Short mmCIF file of C-alpha atoms and ligand atoms in Angstrom, two decimals:
data_model
loop_
_atom_site.label_atom_id
_atom_site.label_comp_id
_atom_site.label_asym_id
_atom_site.label_seq_id
_atom_site.Cartn_x
_atom_site.Cartn_y
_atom_site.Cartn_z
CA MET A 117 -25.77 -11.80 13.41
CA SER A 118 -25.09 -11.65 9.66
CA ALA A 119 -22.11 -9.72 8.32
CA HIS A 120 -24.54 -7.25 6.80
CA ASP A 121 -26.02 -6.52 10.26
CA ALA A 122 -22.55 -6.20 11.81
CA LEU A 123 -21.56 -3.42 9.39
CA PRO A 124 -21.39 -0.02 11.14
CA GLU A 125 -23.09 2.88 9.42
CA VAL A 126 -20.98 3.98 6.46
CA PRO A 127 -21.75 6.22 3.45
CA GLN A 128 -22.37 4.35 0.20
CA GLN A 129 -22.74 7.26 -2.23
CA LEU A 130 -20.17 9.27 -4.14
CA PHE A 131 -18.53 12.18 -2.31
CA ILE A 132 -18.31 15.10 -4.72
CA GLY A 133 -17.84 18.77 -3.85
CA GLY A 134 -18.69 18.09 -0.20
CA SER A 135 -22.01 16.34 -0.95
CA TRP A 136 -23.00 12.69 -0.88
CA VAL A 137 -24.64 11.91 -4.21
CA ASP A 138 -25.94 8.89 -6.13
CA ALA A 139 -24.26 7.89 -9.37
CA ALA A 140 -25.82 9.45 -12.44
CA GLY A 141 -28.46 6.87 -13.39
CA GLY A 142 -28.49 5.49 -9.84
CA ALA A 143 -26.50 2.28 -10.43
CA THR A 144 -24.75 0.53 -7.51
CA PHE A 145 -22.45 -2.46 -7.07
CA ALA A 146 -22.14 -4.97 -4.24
CA VAL A 147 -19.33 -5.11 -1.69
CA GLU A 148 -18.84 -8.65 -0.36
CA ASP A 149 -17.53 -10.21 2.84
CA PRO A 150 -14.74 -12.55 1.65
CA SER A 151 -15.29 -14.91 4.58
CA THR A 152 -18.77 -15.80 3.24
CA GLY A 153 -19.18 -14.22 -0.19
CA GLU A 154 -22.27 -12.44 1.21
CA ALA A 155 -23.04 -8.84 0.07
CA ILE A 156 -22.63 -6.38 2.93
CA ALA A 157 -23.29 -3.10 1.10
CA HIS A 158 -24.11 -1.58 -2.27
CA VAL A 159 -22.09 1.48 -3.24
CA ALA A 160 -22.62 3.97 -6.05
CA ASP A 161 -21.29 2.86 -9.42
CA ALA A 162 -19.96 6.08 -10.91
CA THR A 163 -20.22 6.93 -14.60
CA VAL A 164 -17.85 9.02 -16.74
CA GLU A 165 -20.10 12.00 -15.98
CA ASP A 166 -19.64 11.46 -12.21
CA GLY A 167 -15.88 11.21 -12.60
CA THR A 168 -15.81 14.51 -14.47
CA ALA A 169 -18.03 16.12 -11.80
CA ALA A 170 -15.50 15.01 -9.15
CA LEU A 171 -12.63 16.58 -11.10
CA ASP A 172 -14.72 19.75 -11.65
CA ALA A 173 -15.10 19.99 -7.86
CA ALA A 174 -11.38 19.45 -7.26
CA VAL A 175 -10.47 22.06 -9.87
CA ALA A 176 -12.94 24.57 -8.41
CA ALA A 177 -11.47 24.15 -4.91
CA GLN A 178 -7.79 24.18 -5.94
CA LYS A 179 -7.05 27.92 -5.83
CA ASP A 180 -8.55 28.56 -2.39
CA TRP A 181 -7.03 25.41 -0.94
CA ALA A 182 -3.54 26.35 -2.16
CA ALA A 183 -4.03 29.76 -0.50
CA THR A 184 -5.20 28.27 2.81
CA PRO A 185 -2.53 28.76 5.49
CA PRO A 186 -0.37 25.64 5.93
CA ARG A 187 -1.14 25.60 9.65
CA ASP A 188 -4.89 25.40 8.92
CA ARG A 189 -4.32 22.55 6.47
CA GLY A 190 -2.21 20.77 9.08
CA GLU A 191 -4.81 21.25 11.83
CA ILE A 192 -7.50 19.55 9.73
CA LEU A 193 -5.22 16.55 9.16
CA ARG A 194 -4.39 16.45 12.86
CA LYS A 195 -8.10 16.51 13.76
CA ALA A 196 -8.76 13.70 11.28
CA PHE A 197 -5.94 11.69 12.88
CA GLU A 198 -7.65 12.07 16.24
CA ILE A 199 -11.10 11.07 14.96
CA VAL A 200 -9.77 8.01 13.11
CA THR A 201 -7.84 6.95 16.21
CA GLU A 202 -10.85 7.41 18.51
CA ARG A 203 -13.10 5.44 16.16
CA THR A 204 -10.63 2.61 15.46
CA ASP A 205 -13.05 -0.15 16.54
CA GLU A 206 -15.76 1.04 14.16
CA LEU A 207 -13.42 1.36 11.19
CA ALA A 208 -11.73 -1.98 11.98
CA THR A 209 -15.10 -3.73 11.72
CA ILE A 210 -15.81 -2.10 8.35
CA MET A 211 -12.34 -2.96 7.06
CA THR A 212 -12.44 -6.56 8.25
CA LEU A 213 -15.88 -7.08 6.72
CA GLU A 214 -14.93 -5.76 3.28
CA MET A 215 -11.34 -6.99 3.07
CA GLY A 216 -11.25 -10.15 5.23
CA LYS A 217 -8.23 -9.50 7.45
CA PRO A 218 -8.57 -10.28 11.20
CA LEU A 219 -9.65 -7.41 13.45
CA LYS A 220 -6.19 -7.11 14.99
CA GLU A 221 -4.69 -6.66 11.51
CA SER A 222 -7.30 -4.02 10.69
CA LYS A 223 -6.46 -2.18 13.89
CA ALA A 224 -2.74 -2.36 13.06
CA GLU A 225 -3.44 -0.87 9.64
CA ILE A 226 -5.56 1.88 11.18
CA ALA A 227 -2.72 2.81 13.55
CA TYR A 228 -0.31 2.87 10.59
CA GLY A 229 -2.71 4.61 8.19
CA ALA A 230 -3.78 7.27 10.70
CA GLU A 231 -0.14 8.08 11.36
CA PHE A 232 0.18 9.50 7.82
CA LEU A 233 -2.49 12.05 8.77
CA ARG A 234 -0.47 13.08 11.82
CA TRP A 235 2.91 12.98 10.07
CA PHE A 236 1.76 15.20 7.20
CA SER A 237 -0.11 17.53 9.57
CA GLU A 238 3.40 18.25 10.86
CA GLU A 239 5.01 18.41 7.39
CA ALA A 240 2.43 20.93 6.11
CA VAL A 241 4.21 23.76 7.93
CA ARG A 242 7.74 22.70 6.96
CA VAL A 243 7.60 23.30 3.20
CA ALA A 244 10.46 25.66 2.38
CA GLY A 245 12.41 27.06 -0.54
CA ARG A 246 15.95 28.48 -0.62
CA TYR A 247 17.83 31.63 -1.43
CA SER A 248 21.34 31.97 -2.78
CA THR A 249 23.72 34.23 -4.67
CA ALA A 250 24.40 33.35 -8.31
CA PRO A 251 28.05 32.26 -8.82
CA ASN A 252 28.85 35.49 -10.69
CA GLY A 253 27.31 37.57 -7.91
CA ALA A 254 25.07 39.45 -10.32
CA THR A 255 21.68 38.06 -9.32
CA ARG A 256 19.96 36.28 -6.48
CA LEU A 257 18.38 32.85 -6.89
CA LEU A 258 15.13 32.20 -5.08
CA THR A 259 13.21 28.92 -5.11
CA LEU A 260 9.76 28.29 -3.73
CA LYS A 261 7.48 25.25 -3.56
CA GLN A 262 3.92 25.34 -4.82
CA PRO A 263 1.23 22.67 -4.94
CA VAL A 264 1.25 20.61 -8.13
CA GLY A 265 -2.51 21.08 -8.61
CA PRO A 266 -5.45 18.69 -8.78
CA VAL A 267 -4.44 15.08 -8.15
CA LEU A 268 -6.01 11.74 -9.09
CA ALA A 269 -5.23 8.91 -6.63
CA ILE A 270 -6.05 5.28 -7.44
CA THR A 271 -5.65 2.83 -4.56
CA PRO A 272 -5.67 -0.97 -4.05
CA TRP A 273 -7.76 -3.22 -1.78
CA ASN A 274 -5.05 -4.71 0.43
CA PHE A 275 -4.60 -1.72 2.78
CA PRO A 276 -7.81 0.21 2.13
CA LEU A 277 -6.98 3.00 4.61
CA ALA A 278 -3.20 3.33 4.59
CA MET A 279 -2.77 3.27 0.81
CA GLY A 280 -5.21 6.20 0.77
CA THR A 281 -3.87 8.29 3.64
CA ARG A 282 -0.33 7.92 2.28
CA LYS A 283 -1.51 9.94 -0.77
CA ILE A 284 -4.38 12.04 0.61
CA ALA A 285 -2.48 13.43 3.62
CA PRO A 286 0.57 14.76 1.73
CA ALA A 287 -1.64 16.10 -1.08
CA ILE A 288 -3.80 18.01 1.41
CA ALA A 289 -0.74 19.18 3.35
CA ALA A 290 0.89 20.48 0.16
CA GLY A 291 -2.23 22.40 -0.88
CA CYS A 292 -3.48 20.05 -3.61
CA THR A 293 -7.09 19.00 -4.12
CA ILE A 294 -7.71 15.37 -4.90
CA VAL A 295 -10.04 12.83 -6.50
CA VAL A 296 -9.68 9.34 -5.03
CA LYS A 297 -10.75 6.11 -6.68
CA PRO A 298 -10.56 3.28 -4.12
CA ALA A 299 -10.49 -0.39 -5.13
CA GLY A 300 -13.87 -1.82 -6.11
CA LEU A 301 -13.44 -4.66 -3.60
CA THR A 302 -12.94 -2.34 -0.59
CA PRO A 303 -14.56 1.08 -1.16
CA LEU A 304 -16.22 1.43 2.28
CA THR A 305 -13.09 2.37 4.23
CA MET A 306 -12.38 5.29 1.90
CA LEU A 307 -15.99 6.52 2.03
CA TRP A 308 -15.77 6.40 5.84
CA LEU A 309 -12.51 8.37 5.72
CA ALA A 310 -14.04 11.03 3.47
CA GLN A 311 -16.79 11.55 6.04
CA VAL A 312 -14.18 11.87 8.80
CA LEU A 313 -12.14 14.42 6.84
CA ALA A 314 -15.30 16.47 6.24
CA GLU A 315 -16.05 16.29 9.97
CA ALA A 316 -12.48 17.45 10.65
CA GLY A 317 -13.22 20.60 8.64
CA LEU A 318 -11.89 19.86 5.15
CA PRO A 319 -13.56 22.36 2.78
CA ASP A 320 -15.90 21.09 0.07
CA GLY A 321 -14.20 19.83 -3.06
CA VAL A 322 -10.72 19.37 -1.57
CA LEU A 323 -11.30 15.60 -1.38
CA ASN A 324 -13.68 13.77 -3.69
CA VAL A 325 -14.29 10.01 -3.73
CA VAL A 326 -15.50 8.12 -6.78
CA THR A 327 -16.40 4.43 -6.57
CA THR A 328 -16.97 2.57 -9.80
CA LYS A 329 -16.92 -0.83 -11.45
CA SER A 330 -16.21 0.72 -14.87
CA THR A 331 -12.76 1.69 -13.68
CA GLY A 332 -10.82 2.10 -16.94
CA LYS A 333 -13.75 3.85 -18.62
CA VAL A 334 -14.22 6.37 -15.81
CA MET A 335 -10.52 6.98 -15.06
CA GLY A 336 -9.43 7.36 -18.71
CA PRO A 337 -11.12 10.75 -19.32
CA LEU A 338 -9.82 12.09 -16.00
CA ILE A 339 -6.24 11.14 -16.85
CA ALA A 340 -6.68 12.76 -20.30
CA ASP A 341 -8.19 15.94 -18.82
CA PRO A 342 -5.68 18.83 -19.10
CA ARG A 343 -6.88 20.23 -15.73
CA LEU A 344 -5.46 17.19 -13.91
CA ARG A 345 -1.78 17.71 -12.97
CA LYS A 346 -0.78 14.59 -11.07
CA LEU A 347 -1.57 10.87 -10.99
CA THR A 348 -0.60 8.75 -8.02
CA PHE A 349 -1.25 5.02 -8.14
CA THR A 350 -0.75 2.01 -5.92
CA GLY A 351 -1.53 -1.37 -7.42
CA SER A 352 -0.27 -3.95 -9.84
CA THR A 353 2.67 -3.35 -12.17
CA GLU A 354 0.52 -4.21 -15.19
CA VAL A 355 -2.11 -1.53 -14.48
CA GLY A 356 0.64 0.92 -13.45
CA GLN A 357 2.37 0.52 -16.81
CA SER A 358 -0.84 1.28 -18.64
CA LEU A 359 -1.47 4.35 -16.46
CA VAL A 360 2.04 5.69 -17.14
CA GLU A 361 1.33 5.37 -20.87
CA GLN A 362 -2.00 7.16 -20.52
CA SER A 363 -0.47 9.96 -18.47
CA ALA A 364 2.28 10.63 -21.03
CA LYS A 365 -0.07 12.64 -23.25
CA GLY A 366 -0.76 15.26 -20.59
CA LEU A 367 2.81 14.96 -19.18
CA LEU A 368 1.37 14.41 -15.71
CA ARG A 369 3.55 14.18 -12.65
CA VAL A 370 3.31 10.47 -11.81
CA SER A 371 4.01 8.32 -8.73
CA MET A 372 3.79 4.55 -9.02
CA GLU A 373 3.80 2.15 -6.06
CA LEU A 374 3.64 -1.22 -7.78
CA GLY A 375 4.14 -4.91 -7.15
CA GLY A 376 6.93 -6.61 -5.23
CA ASN A 377 8.77 -9.92 -4.94
CA ALA A 378 10.67 -9.45 -1.70
CA PRO A 379 13.63 -11.70 -0.92
CA PHE A 380 14.17 -12.60 2.75
CA LEU A 381 17.81 -13.55 3.34
CA VAL A 382 18.93 -15.59 6.34
CA PHE A 383 22.72 -15.87 6.64
CA ASP A 384 24.58 -18.59 8.54
CA ASP A 385 25.48 -16.15 11.36
CA ALA A 386 21.86 -15.02 11.87
CA ASP A 387 19.94 -15.39 15.10
CA VAL A 388 17.58 -18.02 13.67
CA ASP A 389 14.84 -17.43 16.24
CA ALA A 390 14.85 -13.70 15.45
CA ALA A 391 14.79 -14.55 11.74
CA VAL A 392 11.72 -16.77 12.24
CA GLU A 393 10.04 -13.98 14.19
CA GLY A 394 10.85 -11.54 11.37
CA ALA A 395 9.69 -14.07 8.78
CA MET A 396 6.27 -14.35 10.44
CA LEU A 397 5.85 -10.59 10.18
CA ALA A 398 7.27 -10.28 6.67
CA LYS A 399 5.16 -13.17 5.41
CA MET A 400 1.95 -13.13 7.43
CA ARG A 401 1.22 -9.43 7.92
CA ASN A 402 -2.06 -8.87 6.09
CA ILE A 403 -2.35 -12.63 5.33
CA GLY A 404 0.55 -12.27 2.91
CA GLU A 405 -1.49 -9.82 0.81
CA ALA A 406 1.12 -7.07 0.97
CA CYS A 407 3.44 -5.69 -1.70
CA THR A 408 6.13 -5.90 1.00
CA ALA A 409 5.41 -9.58 1.77
CA ALA A 410 8.45 -11.88 1.76
CA ASN A 411 7.97 -13.81 -1.47
CA ARG A 412 11.19 -15.85 -1.46
CA PHE A 413 12.99 -17.09 1.65
CA ILE A 414 16.66 -17.47 0.69
CA VAL A 415 18.35 -19.30 3.56
CA HIS A 416 21.94 -20.46 4.08
CA ALA A 417 22.08 -24.26 3.67
CA SER A 418 23.63 -24.71 7.13
CA VAL A 419 20.60 -23.18 8.93
CA ALA A 420 17.88 -24.02 6.40
CA GLU A 421 16.54 -27.07 8.23
CA GLU A 422 16.39 -25.32 11.60
CA PHE A 423 14.73 -22.25 10.03
CA SER A 424 12.22 -24.37 8.03
CA THR A 425 11.25 -26.49 11.05
CA LYS A 426 10.74 -23.49 13.32
CA LEU A 427 8.84 -21.51 10.67
CA THR A 428 6.59 -24.52 10.00
CA GLU A 429 5.78 -24.84 13.72
CA ARG A 430 4.83 -21.18 13.89
CA MET A 431 2.73 -21.29 10.71
CA GLN A 432 0.89 -24.43 11.92
CA GLY A 433 0.02 -22.65 15.17
CA LEU A 434 -1.96 -19.89 13.43
CA LYS A 435 -5.74 -19.92 13.69
CA SER A 436 -7.72 -19.35 10.47
CA GLY A 437 -11.30 -18.08 10.41
CA PRO A 438 -13.58 -15.12 9.71
CA GLY A 439 -11.79 -11.92 10.68
CA LEU A 440 -14.44 -10.79 13.18
CA GLU A 441 -14.06 -13.96 15.29
CA ASP A 442 -11.98 -13.79 18.46
CA GLY A 443 -8.41 -15.10 18.32
CA VAL A 444 -8.26 -15.39 14.53
CA ASP A 445 -4.78 -14.84 13.02
CA VAL A 446 -5.51 -15.59 9.36
CA GLY A 447 -8.62 -14.41 7.52
CA PRO A 448 -9.78 -15.31 4.01
CA LEU A 449 -8.05 -14.00 0.91
CA VAL A 450 -9.86 -11.08 -0.67
CA GLU A 451 -11.67 -12.93 -3.46
CA GLU A 452 -11.98 -16.27 -5.19
CA ALA A 453 -9.63 -15.37 -8.04
CA GLN A 454 -6.89 -14.41 -5.55
CA ARG A 455 -7.36 -17.68 -3.62
CA ASP A 456 -7.26 -19.70 -6.85
CA LYS A 457 -4.09 -17.93 -7.97
CA VAL A 458 -2.33 -18.83 -4.71
CA ALA A 459 -3.52 -22.47 -4.98
CA GLN A 460 -2.28 -22.60 -8.57
CA LEU A 461 1.19 -21.28 -7.62
CA VAL A 462 1.50 -23.92 -4.88
CA ALA A 463 0.30 -26.69 -7.23
CA ASP A 464 2.88 -25.60 -9.80
CA ALA A 465 5.75 -25.69 -7.25
CA VAL A 466 4.64 -29.05 -5.82
CA GLY A 467 4.21 -30.47 -9.33
CA LYS A 468 7.83 -29.50 -10.04
CA GLY A 469 9.12 -31.19 -6.87
CA ALA A 470 8.63 -28.87 -3.84
CA THR A 471 7.97 -30.49 -0.44
CA VAL A 472 4.90 -29.31 1.51
CA ARG A 473 5.88 -28.84 5.17
CA CYS A 474 2.44 -27.58 6.20
CA GLY A 475 -0.75 -26.31 4.54
CA GLY A 476 -1.11 -26.62 0.80
CA THR A 477 -4.70 -27.88 0.66
CA LEU A 478 -7.91 -25.92 0.23
CA PRO A 479 -10.28 -26.11 3.21
CA ASP A 480 -14.01 -26.88 2.79
CA GLY A 481 -16.70 -24.36 3.45
CA PRO A 482 -17.60 -20.85 2.47
CA GLY A 483 -15.09 -18.03 2.03
CA TRP A 484 -11.81 -17.68 0.21
CA PHE A 485 -9.53 -19.25 2.81
CA TYR A 486 -6.06 -20.60 2.08
CA PRO A 487 -4.03 -22.23 4.87
CA PRO A 488 -0.60 -21.02 6.03
CA THR A 489 1.81 -23.03 3.91
CA VAL A 490 5.56 -23.73 4.02
CA LEU A 491 7.36 -25.26 1.04
CA THR A 492 10.96 -26.49 0.98
CA ASP A 493 13.12 -27.98 -1.84
CA VAL A 494 11.43 -25.48 -4.12
CA PRO A 495 12.73 -25.79 -7.70
CA LEU A 496 14.06 -22.56 -9.19
CA ASP A 497 11.73 -22.81 -12.17
CA SER A 498 8.63 -22.62 -9.94
CA ASP A 499 6.29 -19.80 -10.91
CA LEU A 500 6.14 -18.51 -7.32
CA ARG A 501 9.81 -17.56 -7.51
CA THR A 502 9.10 -14.96 -10.19
CA GLU A 503 5.44 -14.07 -9.46
CA GLU A 504 4.00 -12.17 -6.54
CA ILE A 505 2.21 -14.79 -4.37
CA PHE A 506 -0.03 -12.41 -2.36
CA GLY A 507 -1.03 -15.14 0.08
CA PRO A 508 0.15 -17.07 3.17
CA VAL A 509 2.72 -19.23 1.38
CA ALA A 510 6.42 -19.33 2.34
CA PRO A 511 8.72 -20.97 -0.24
CA ILE A 512 12.24 -21.67 1.05
CA PHE A 513 15.29 -21.71 -1.24
CA THR A 514 18.89 -22.30 -0.11
CA PHE A 515 22.31 -20.79 -0.88
CA THR A 516 25.90 -21.39 0.16
CA ASP A 517 27.72 -18.05 -0.23
CA GLU A 518 26.97 -14.34 0.06
CA ASP A 519 27.45 -13.48 -3.62
CA GLU A 520 25.08 -16.27 -4.59
CA ALA A 521 22.52 -15.02 -2.05
CA LEU A 522 22.66 -11.46 -3.41
CA ALA A 523 22.42 -12.68 -7.00
CA MET A 524 19.36 -14.78 -6.11
CA ALA A 525 17.78 -11.85 -4.24
CA ASN A 526 18.26 -9.50 -7.20
CA ASP A 527 17.10 -12.04 -9.79
CA THR A 528 13.66 -10.48 -10.21
CA GLU A 529 12.10 -7.71 -12.27
CA TYR A 530 10.80 -6.17 -9.02
CA GLY A 531 12.69 -4.01 -6.53
CA LEU A 532 10.47 -2.87 -3.69
CA VAL A 533 11.92 -4.27 -0.47
CA ALA A 534 14.35 -6.93 0.79
CA TYR A 535 15.00 -8.33 4.26
CA ALA A 536 18.27 -9.72 5.59
CA PHE A 537 19.16 -11.38 8.89
CA THR A 538 22.84 -11.45 9.84
CA ARG A 539 24.98 -10.37 12.81
CA ASP A 540 28.05 -9.48 10.76
CA HIS A 541 28.28 -5.67 10.48
CA ALA A 542 30.51 -5.63 7.41
CA ARG A 543 28.12 -8.00 5.68
CA VAL A 544 25.18 -5.77 6.60
CA ILE A 545 26.76 -2.91 4.63
CA ARG A 546 27.66 -5.10 1.64
CA VAL A 547 24.14 -6.51 1.60
CA TYR A 548 22.13 -3.29 1.84
CA GLU A 549 24.38 -1.65 -0.75
CA GLY A 550 24.11 -4.65 -3.08
CA LEU A 551 20.34 -5.16 -2.95
CA GLU A 552 18.47 -3.64 -5.91
CA THR A 553 15.44 -2.44 -3.95
CA GLY A 554 14.02 0.84 -2.72
CA MET A 555 13.91 -0.41 0.89
CA VAL A 556 15.85 -2.87 3.04
CA GLY A 557 14.98 -4.32 6.45
CA ILE A 558 18.01 -5.47 8.43
CA ASN A 559 17.19 -7.91 11.22
CA GLN A 560 13.57 -6.85 11.03
CA GLY A 561 10.57 -8.19 9.15
CA ILE A 562 8.72 -4.92 8.60
CA VAL A 563 9.91 -1.65 7.09
CA SER A 564 6.69 0.37 6.67
CA ASN A 565 6.92 3.56 8.70
CA PRO A 566 5.15 6.87 7.99
CA ALA A 567 8.36 8.76 8.84
CA ALA A 568 10.38 6.88 6.19
CA PRO A 569 10.29 7.06 2.36
CA PHE A 570 8.36 4.05 1.06
CA GLY A 571 8.84 3.07 -2.57
CA GLY A 572 10.55 0.86 -5.09
CA VAL A 573 12.83 0.65 -8.11
CA LYS A 574 12.65 -1.42 -11.32
CA ALA A 575 9.15 -2.85 -11.93
CA SER A 576 8.09 -1.82 -8.42
CA GLY A 577 7.71 1.74 -9.67
CA PHE A 578 8.98 5.19 -8.72
CA GLY A 579 8.18 7.97 -6.29
CA ARG A 580 8.23 7.84 -2.49
CA GLU A 581 5.43 7.97 0.08
CA GLY A 582 5.98 9.03 3.68
CA GLY A 583 9.04 10.62 5.26
CA THR A 584 10.15 14.10 4.28
CA GLU A 585 10.16 12.88 0.66
CA GLY A 586 6.41 12.12 0.61
CA ILE A 587 5.18 15.70 0.35
CA GLU A 588 7.65 16.52 -2.45
CA GLU A 589 5.57 14.34 -4.78
CA TYR A 590 2.82 16.99 -4.50
CA LEU A 591 5.01 20.08 -4.87
CA GLU A 592 6.55 21.88 -7.82
CA THR A 593 9.74 23.91 -7.47
CA LYS A 594 9.57 27.41 -8.90
CA TYR A 595 12.78 29.38 -9.45
CA VAL A 596 12.84 33.17 -9.49
CA GLY A 597 15.90 35.05 -10.77
CA LEU A 598 16.19 38.35 -8.89
CA ALA A 599 18.23 41.13 -10.45
CA PHE A 600 18.84 44.36 -8.61
P1 LIG B 792 -4.81 -3.49 -9.34
O1 LIG B 792 -5.66 -4.51 -9.97
O2 LIG B 792 -3.73 -2.89 -10.14
O3 LIG B 792 -5.81 -2.36 -8.82
C1 LIG B 792 -5.37 -1.23 -8.12
C2 LIG B 792 -6.31 -0.10 -8.40
O4 LIG B 792 -6.26 0.22 -9.78
C3 LIG B 792 -7.77 -0.40 -8.09
O5 LIG B 792 -8.39 0.74 -7.58
C4 LIG B 792 -8.31 -0.74 -9.45
O6 LIG B 792 -9.70 -0.56 -9.58
C5 LIG B 792 -7.56 0.23 -10.31
N1 LIG B 792 -7.54 -0.11 -11.73
C6 LIG B 792 -7.61 -1.35 -12.29
N2 LIG B 792 -7.59 -1.23 -13.64
C7 LIG B 792 -7.51 0.09 -13.93
C8 LIG B 792 -7.45 0.84 -15.12
N3 LIG B 792 -7.48 0.26 -16.31
N4 LIG B 792 -7.38 2.19 -15.06
C9 LIG B 792 -7.34 2.81 -13.86
N5 LIG B 792 -7.39 2.14 -12.67
C10 LIG B 792 -7.46 0.81 -12.71
O7 LIG B 792 -4.11 -4.00 -8.02
P2 LIG B 792 -4.81 -4.71 -6.78
O8 LIG B 792 -5.08 -6.11 -7.17
O9 LIG B 792 -5.91 -3.89 -6.25
O10 LIG B 792 -3.65 -4.62 -5.69
C11 LIG B 792 -2.65 -5.54 -5.61
C12 LIG B 792 -1.39 -5.02 -6.24
O11 LIG B 792 -1.03 -3.77 -5.64
C13 LIG B 792 -0.21 -5.93 -5.99
O12 LIG B 792 0.54 -6.08 -7.16
C14 LIG B 792 0.58 -5.20 -4.92
O13 LIG B 792 1.93 -5.53 -4.89
C15 LIG B 792 0.35 -3.80 -5.27
N6 LIG B 792 0.60 -2.93 -4.11
C16 LIG B 792 1.71 -2.14 -4.13
C17 LIG B 792 2.01 -1.34 -3.05
C18 LIG B 792 3.22 -0.46 -3.05
O14 LIG B 792 3.26 0.49 -2.28
N7 LIG B 792 4.22 -0.70 -3.88
C19 LIG B 792 1.17 -1.34 -1.94
C20 LIG B 792 0.05 -2.16 -1.94
C21 LIG B 792 -0.24 -2.94 -3.06
P3 LIG B 792 -10.70 -1.81 -9.43
O15 LIG B 792 -10.60 -2.24 -8.02
O16 LIG B 792 -12.02 -1.23 -9.76
O17 LIG B 792 -10.24 -2.86 -10.39
#
């Protein structure tokens, strides 16, 4: 069966004002299976006119949605959580076909991504203000929270569901309407989700989905439109910087979840087996195509050989192949350019003197596969120390004391997440206080959790998604001075 035949039924038009519509002019673009390069679907290629129509629909629905009781908003999210969970197998097939990750990774993302729908269904009814007496006793101070207004969300290809639900669920819970622009490489998951939210009872116009290949051209006028009040973006730092500039004119509320370069510290007192287990998660979740992926393993010299040998054994034991095949651990990278970038970073490190412990060579055949790779003796001037790898490559660096380890960890423009393995409690505190990141995993290789605030500092952006903080991004605080 071809990949095209394996694709479950999924909408391929634009979702605007509750209707599925073709792009003005009827253009489409192909969505490809990265394990073969074969086209699996053709989705609508929106024009500027379509983008504006989506914002018109969001603006028209905003007032009624803000006035909808929080419990009703929450119930729709809860229903959507249940539908997504029930239909996990169907969505996992769609996601694996358009993005490449193995089915088990798609299912893990669906469990994670659906959880934002449930979490924010619960947060919808917990939005509160406060009341106090002014210090001079003369007036009362009242604050209330109101939805920011229509939101534009732009999402990446690496977690096609979760990067969407992390924005859509809190926006809906807060009473905001939203236009979503999913990544051109993986639009099908978002179109499927829009259909599910409609089935769950979301009123027309509250969520609108625009797919396009003319991204900058279609998004620009929306960002410049004075009716838009908030821009939330997950993607590369470079595009994020340009979007912040564009949003300055309208003084939009902005959230930016950008790139990462996570350090993974292994101290001499660490449980090395647990560190290897954590390393497999931090490196290989999503084939390394995660902003949270460990990009630099920084290991104490006294345990570096043991850690490198054990990590190499584990990486060699992984099975690569098309994501729909049974038992596959590692799928293809999302596209040829991504695969070539990873190969180039490895070639640069090896050219400068790194030792290849496993992997490192491109396999024959169709698809954008890159093998799990471990590099040791990696020179500090290697490009993969400063650039986001976004692939299954683990470069190992060594250190000899804690201050040096922290300095190496912080020696990056990024600041999304860091991991540290140590059994010394005092060191744990020094380390998590000293790391310049928005998130830290201690003795664990994964931090993503819908109940926790996800986000970065420095070039990794600003704003938080998830936790009790996540809904605040979609709320304004209004203060009322009450005299009597
Ligand atoms: P990207 O190239 O920045 O694209 C992200 C989104 O922005 C896509 O929907 C893309 O549309 C859109 N876009 C591109 N150019 C645009 C423009 N001029 N105006 C408006 N939108 C534009 O990033 P990516 O390659 O998809 O994703 C990988 C990056 O995302 C990595 O750097 C990763 O670290 C980061 N990421 C961060 C987080 C986090 O939470 N911090 C999570 C996941 C990923 P097209 O697809 O049509 O180009």
